[in-house]
Amino acid sequence: MSPEEAQRQAMLEFGGKEQVKEEVRDVYRVRFMDSAIVNVKAAIRFIRKSPSFSATIILTLALGIGANSAVFSAIDAILL
């Protein structure tokens, strides 16, 4: 079978490139959403299981993000 005939046969069997790309994107979107839902459920279970540890983690993140924003704002005001 010539390369041209093989390409034609593949196009007939699998569809065009754009169609295949769209099908792959749909699969990844579904997989991403399933993974996100599983992660949120696990986080909720963890927070319910140990609320004090979860509060400590959330507070630490809040302080770190706040400090980072404050330092960035100060440096931005000084340098620019």
N, CA and C atoms as an extended XYZ file, in Angstrom:
240
Properties=species:S:1:pos:R:3:atomname:S:1:resname:S:1:resid:I:1 pbc="F F F"
N         0.853       -1.175        0.000 N   MET     1
C         0.000        0.000        0.000 CA  MET     1
C         0.900        1.239        0.000 C   MET     1
N         0.592        2.162       -0.856 N   SER     2
C         1.397        3.378       -0.957 CA  SER     2
C         1.123        4.290        0.246 C   SER     2
N         2.054        5.189        0.545 N   PRO     3
C         1.840        6.109        1.672 CA  PRO     3
C         0.583        6.967        1.510 C   PRO     3
N         0.297        7.369        0.296 N   GLU     4
C        -0.893        8.183        0.062 CA  GLU     4
C        -2.161        7.381        0.345 C   GLU     4
N        -2.161        6.124       -0.091 N   GLU     5
C        -3.316        5.261        0.147 CA  GLU     5
C        -3.464        4.962        1.639 C   GLU     5
N        -2.333        4.767        2.324 N   ALA     6
C        -2.381        4.515        3.769 CA  ALA     6
C        -2.938        5.731        4.507 C   ALA     6
N        -2.522        6.921        4.094 N   GLN     7
C        -3.025        8.136        4.731 CA  GLN     7
C        -4.520        8.296        4.470 C   GLN     7
N        -4.947        8.020        3.266 N   ARG     8
C        -6.368        8.109        2.932 CA  ARG     8
C        -7.179        7.116        3.752 C   ARG     8
N        -6.667        5.894        3.872 N   GLN     9
C        -7.359        4.862        4.644 CA  GLN     9
C        -7.446        5.257        6.121 C   GLN     9
N        -6.366        5.821        6.653 N   ALA    10
C        -6.366        6.261        8.053 CA  ALA    10
C        -7.365        7.389        8.265 C   ALA    10
N        -7.435        8.315        7.325 N   MET    11
C        -8.397        9.417        7.441 CA  MET    11
C        -9.826        8.892        7.442 C   MET    11
N       -10.099        7.887        6.619 N   LEU    12
C       -11.443        7.315        6.585 CA  LEU    12
C       -11.762        6.565        7.874 C   LEU    12
N       -10.755        5.877        8.419 N   GLU    13
C       -10.998        5.048        9.603 CA  GLU    13
C       -11.071        5.870       10.886 C   GLU    13
N       -10.147        6.819       11.047 N   PHE    14
C       -10.056        7.560       12.307 CA  PHE    14
C       -10.683        8.943       12.260 C   PHE    14
N       -10.912        9.478       11.107 N   GLY    15
C       -11.416       10.839       10.995 CA  GLY    15
C       -10.259       11.804       10.812 C   GLY    15
N       -10.593       13.073       10.719 N   GLY    16
C        -9.570       14.086       10.518 CA  GLY    16
C        -8.785       14.374       11.784 C   GLY    16
N        -7.686       15.108       11.614 N   LYS    17
C        -6.831       15.459       12.752 CA  LYS    17
C        -7.595       16.277       13.790 C   LYS    17
N        -8.366       17.228       13.341 N   GLU    18
C        -9.095       18.089       14.272 CA  GLU    18
C       -10.131       17.306       15.066 C   GLU    18
N       -10.771       16.352       14.426 N   GLN    19
C       -11.757       15.522       15.129 CA  GLN    19
C       -11.081       14.701       16.225 C   GLN    19
N        -9.934       14.122       15.911 N   VAL    20
C        -9.202       13.329       16.904 CA  VAL    20
C        -8.720       14.226       18.037 C   VAL    20
N        -8.215       15.414       17.712 N   LYS    21
C        -7.771       16.351       18.748 CA  LYS    21
C        -8.913       16.698       19.697 C   LYS    21
N       -10.078       16.954       19.148 N   GLU    22
C       -11.234       17.317       19.974 CA  GLU    22
C       -11.659       16.155       20.867 C   GLU    22
N       -11.620       14.943       20.351 N   GLU    23
C       -11.968       13.776       21.164 CA  GLU    23
C       -10.987       13.597       22.319 C   GLU    23
N        -9.697       13.803       22.054 N   VAL    24
C        -8.683       13.692       23.107 CA  VAL    24
C        -8.889       14.783       24.149 C   VAL    24
N        -9.180       15.994       23.722 N   ARG    25
C        -9.435       17.087       24.671 CA  ARG    25
C       -10.628       16.775       25.563 C   ARG    25
N       -11.679       16.206       24.988 N   ASP    26
C       -12.855       15.843       25.781 CA  ASP    26
C       -12.501       14.819       26.849 C   ASP    26
N       -11.675       13.843       26.502 N   VAL    27
C       -11.264       12.822       27.475 CA  VAL    27
C       -10.476       13.469       28.602 C   VAL    27
N        -9.541       14.371       28.277 N   TYR    28
C        -8.737       15.020       29.310 CA  TYR    28
C        -9.586       15.917       30.203 C   TYR    28
N       -10.579       16.592       29.642 N   ARG    29
C       -11.463       17.435       30.457 CA  ARG    29
C       -12.215       16.596       31.469 C   ARG    29
N       -12.740       15.470       31.027 N   VAL    30
C       -13.485       14.596       31.935 CA  VAL    30
C       -12.560       14.062       33.018 C   VAL    30
N       -11.364       13.630       32.645 N   ARG    31
C       -10.409       13.097       33.612 CA  ARG    31
C       -10.008       14.174       34.626 C   ARG    31
N        -9.803       15.410       34.162 N   PHE    32
C        -9.436       16.501       35.059 CA  PHE    32
C       -10.551       16.779       36.055 C   PHE    32
N       -11.788       16.804       35.573 N   MET    33
C       -12.918       17.069       36.468 CA  MET    33
C       -13.084       15.950       37.491 C   MET    33
N       -12.938       14.699       37.062 N   ASP    34
C       -13.033       13.579       37.999 CA  ASP    34
C       -11.951       13.674       39.065 C   ASP    34
N       -10.751       14.001       38.651 N   SER    35
C        -9.638       14.126       39.590 CA  SER    35
C        -9.877       15.274       40.566 C   SER    35
N       -10.376       16.389       40.081 N   ALA    36
C       -10.645       17.530       40.952 CA  ALA    36
C       -11.719       17.198       41.977 C   ALA    36
N       -12.756       16.494       41.565 N   ILE    37
C       -13.829       16.118       42.491 CA  ILE    37
C       -13.306       15.180       43.567 C   ILE    37
N       -12.489       14.210       43.178 N   VAL    38
C       -11.909       13.277       44.152 CA  VAL    38
C       -11.031       14.034       45.145 C   VAL    38
N       -10.240       14.990       44.667 N   ASN    39
C        -9.367       15.758       45.554 CA  ASN    39
C       -10.163       16.619       46.532 C   ASN    39
N       -11.239       17.232       46.074 N   VAL    40
C       -12.067       18.053       46.960 CA  VAL    40
C       -12.721       17.189       48.031 C   VAL    40
N       -13.217       16.020       47.646 N   LYS    41
C       -13.823       15.116       48.629 CA  LYS    41
C       -12.800       14.672       49.668 C   LYS    41
N       -11.590       14.363       49.235 N   ALA    42
C       -10.541       13.956       50.171 CA  ALA    42
C       -10.178       15.104       51.106 C   ALA    42
N       -10.128       16.317       50.596 N   ALA    43
C        -9.820       17.473       51.439 CA  ALA    43
C       -10.903       17.693       52.487 C   ALA    43
N       -12.156       17.544       52.104 N   ILE    44
C       -13.258       17.711       53.062 CA  ILE    44
C       -13.186       16.647       54.146 C   ILE    44
N       -12.896       15.398       53.756 N   ARG    45
C       -12.756       14.329       54.757 CA  ARG    45
C       -11.613       14.631       55.715 C   ARG    45
N       -10.492       15.123       55.194 N   PHE    46
C        -9.334       15.428       56.034 CA  PHE    46
C        -9.647       16.561       57.004 C   PHE    46
N       -10.349       17.585       56.526 N   ILE    47
C       -10.698       18.715       57.392 CA  ILE    47
C       -11.633       18.262       58.505 C   ILE    47
N       -12.577       17.404       58.193 N   ARG    48
C       -13.494       16.893       59.217 CA  ARG    48
C       -12.775       15.993       60.213 C   ARG    48
N       -11.794       15.254       59.736 N   LYS    49
C       -11.087       14.300       60.599 CA  LYS    49
C       -10.189       15.016       61.602 C   LYS    49
N        -9.487       16.041       61.182 N   SER    50
C        -8.585       16.756       62.089 CA  SER    50
C        -8.697       18.262       61.847 C   SER    50
N        -9.711       18.882       62.426 N   PRO    51
C        -9.942       20.312       62.162 CA  PRO    51
C        -8.837       21.225       62.701 C   PRO    51
N        -8.214       20.872       63.830 N   SER    52
C        -7.176       21.757       64.372 CA  SER    52
C        -5.947       21.771       63.468 C   SER    52
N        -5.551       20.615       62.970 N   PHE    53
C        -4.411       20.560       62.056 CA  PHE    53
C        -4.734       21.308       60.765 C   PHE    53
N        -5.949       21.141       60.269 N   SER    54
C        -6.367       21.839       59.054 CA  SER    54
C        -6.367       23.347       59.267 C   SER    54
N        -6.842       23.792       60.429 N   ALA    55
C        -6.843       25.226       60.731 CA  ALA    55
C        -5.416       25.763       60.790 C   ALA    55
N        -4.505       24.977       61.353 N   THR    56
C        -3.101       25.391       61.418 CA  THR    56
C        -2.517       25.541       60.019 C   THR    56
N        -2.809       24.602       59.152 N   ILE    57
C        -2.302       24.675       57.780 CA  ILE    57
C        -2.886       25.885       57.057 C   ILE    57
N        -4.182       26.104       57.202 N   ILE    58
C        -4.832       27.233       56.533 CA  ILE    58
C        -4.281       28.557       57.060 C   ILE    58
N        -4.081       28.655       58.365 N   LEU    59
C        -3.518       29.871       58.958 CA  LEU    59
C        -2.097       30.110       58.461 C   LEU    59
N        -1.297       29.054       58.394 N   THR    60
C         0.076       29.188       57.904 CA  THR    60
C         0.094       29.668       56.457 C   THR    60
N        -0.756       29.092       55.631 N   LEU    61
C        -0.835       29.539       54.241 CA  LEU    61
C        -1.289       30.995       54.148 C   LEU    61
N        -2.275       31.369       54.945 N   ALA    62
C        -2.776       32.745       54.922 CA  ALA    62
C        -1.683       33.728       55.329 C   ALA    62
N        -0.944       33.395       56.376 N   LEU    63
C         0.146       34.275       56.812 CA  LEU    63
C         1.244       34.363       55.756 C   LEU    63
N         1.586       33.239       55.151 N   GLY    64
C         2.618       33.241       54.115 CA  GLY    64
C         2.208       34.055       52.903 C   GLY    64
N         0.976       33.890       52.463 N   ILE    65
C         0.491       34.652       51.305 CA  ILE    65
C         0.399       36.134       51.649 C   ILE    65
N        -0.072       36.447       52.847 N   GLY    66
C        -0.157       37.843       53.272 CA  GLY    66
C         1.211       38.496       53.364 C   GLY    66
N         2.180       37.779       53.940 N   ALA    67
C         3.540       38.320       54.040 CA  ALA    67
C         4.141       38.523       52.654 C   ALA    67
N         3.921       37.578       51.781 N   ASN    68
C         4.428       37.698       50.419 CA  ASN    68
C         3.831       38.915       49.724 C   ASN    68
N         2.542       39.124       49.875 N   SER    69
C         1.885       40.284       49.265 CA  SER    69
C         2.404       41.588       49.854 C   SER    69
N         2.611       41.611       51.164 N   ALA    70
C         3.107       42.826       51.812 CA  ALA    70
C         4.513       43.169       51.340 C   ALA    70
N         5.382       42.178       51.277 N   VAL    71
C         6.755       42.421       50.827 CA  VAL    71
C         6.759       42.855       49.364 C   VAL    71
N         5.962       42.208       48.538 N   PHE    72
C         5.898       42.597       47.131 CA  PHE    72
C         5.405       44.031       46.989 C   PHE    72
N         4.365       44.392       47.738 N   SER    73
C         3.831       45.754       47.655 CA  SER    73
C         4.865       46.775       48.104 C   SER    73
N         5.594       46.470       49.171 N   ALA    74
C         6.615       47.393       49.661 CA  ALA    74
C         7.735       47.559       48.637 C   ALA    74
N         8.217       46.463       48.099 N   ILE    75
C         9.297       46.542       47.115 CA  ILE    75
C         8.811       47.220       45.839 C   ILE    75
N         7.590       46.951       45.441 N   ASP    76
C         7.026       47.586       44.254 CA  ASP    76
C         6.937       49.096       44.446 C   ASP    76
N         6.516       49.529       45.633 N   ALA    77
C         6.405       50.966       45.906 CA  ALA    77
C         7.780       51.628       45.962 C   ALA    77
N         8.765       50.925       46.491 N   ILE    78
C        10.104       51.506       46.631 CA  ILE    78
C        10.821       51.573       45.283 C   ILE    78
N        10.755       50.492       44.531 N   LEU    79
C        11.529       50.421       43.294 CA  LEU    79
C        10.830       51.060       42.101 C   LEU    79
N         9.517       51.088       42.115 N   LEU    80
C         8.824       51.653       40.955 CA  LEU    80
C         8.175       52.907       41.366 C   LEU    80
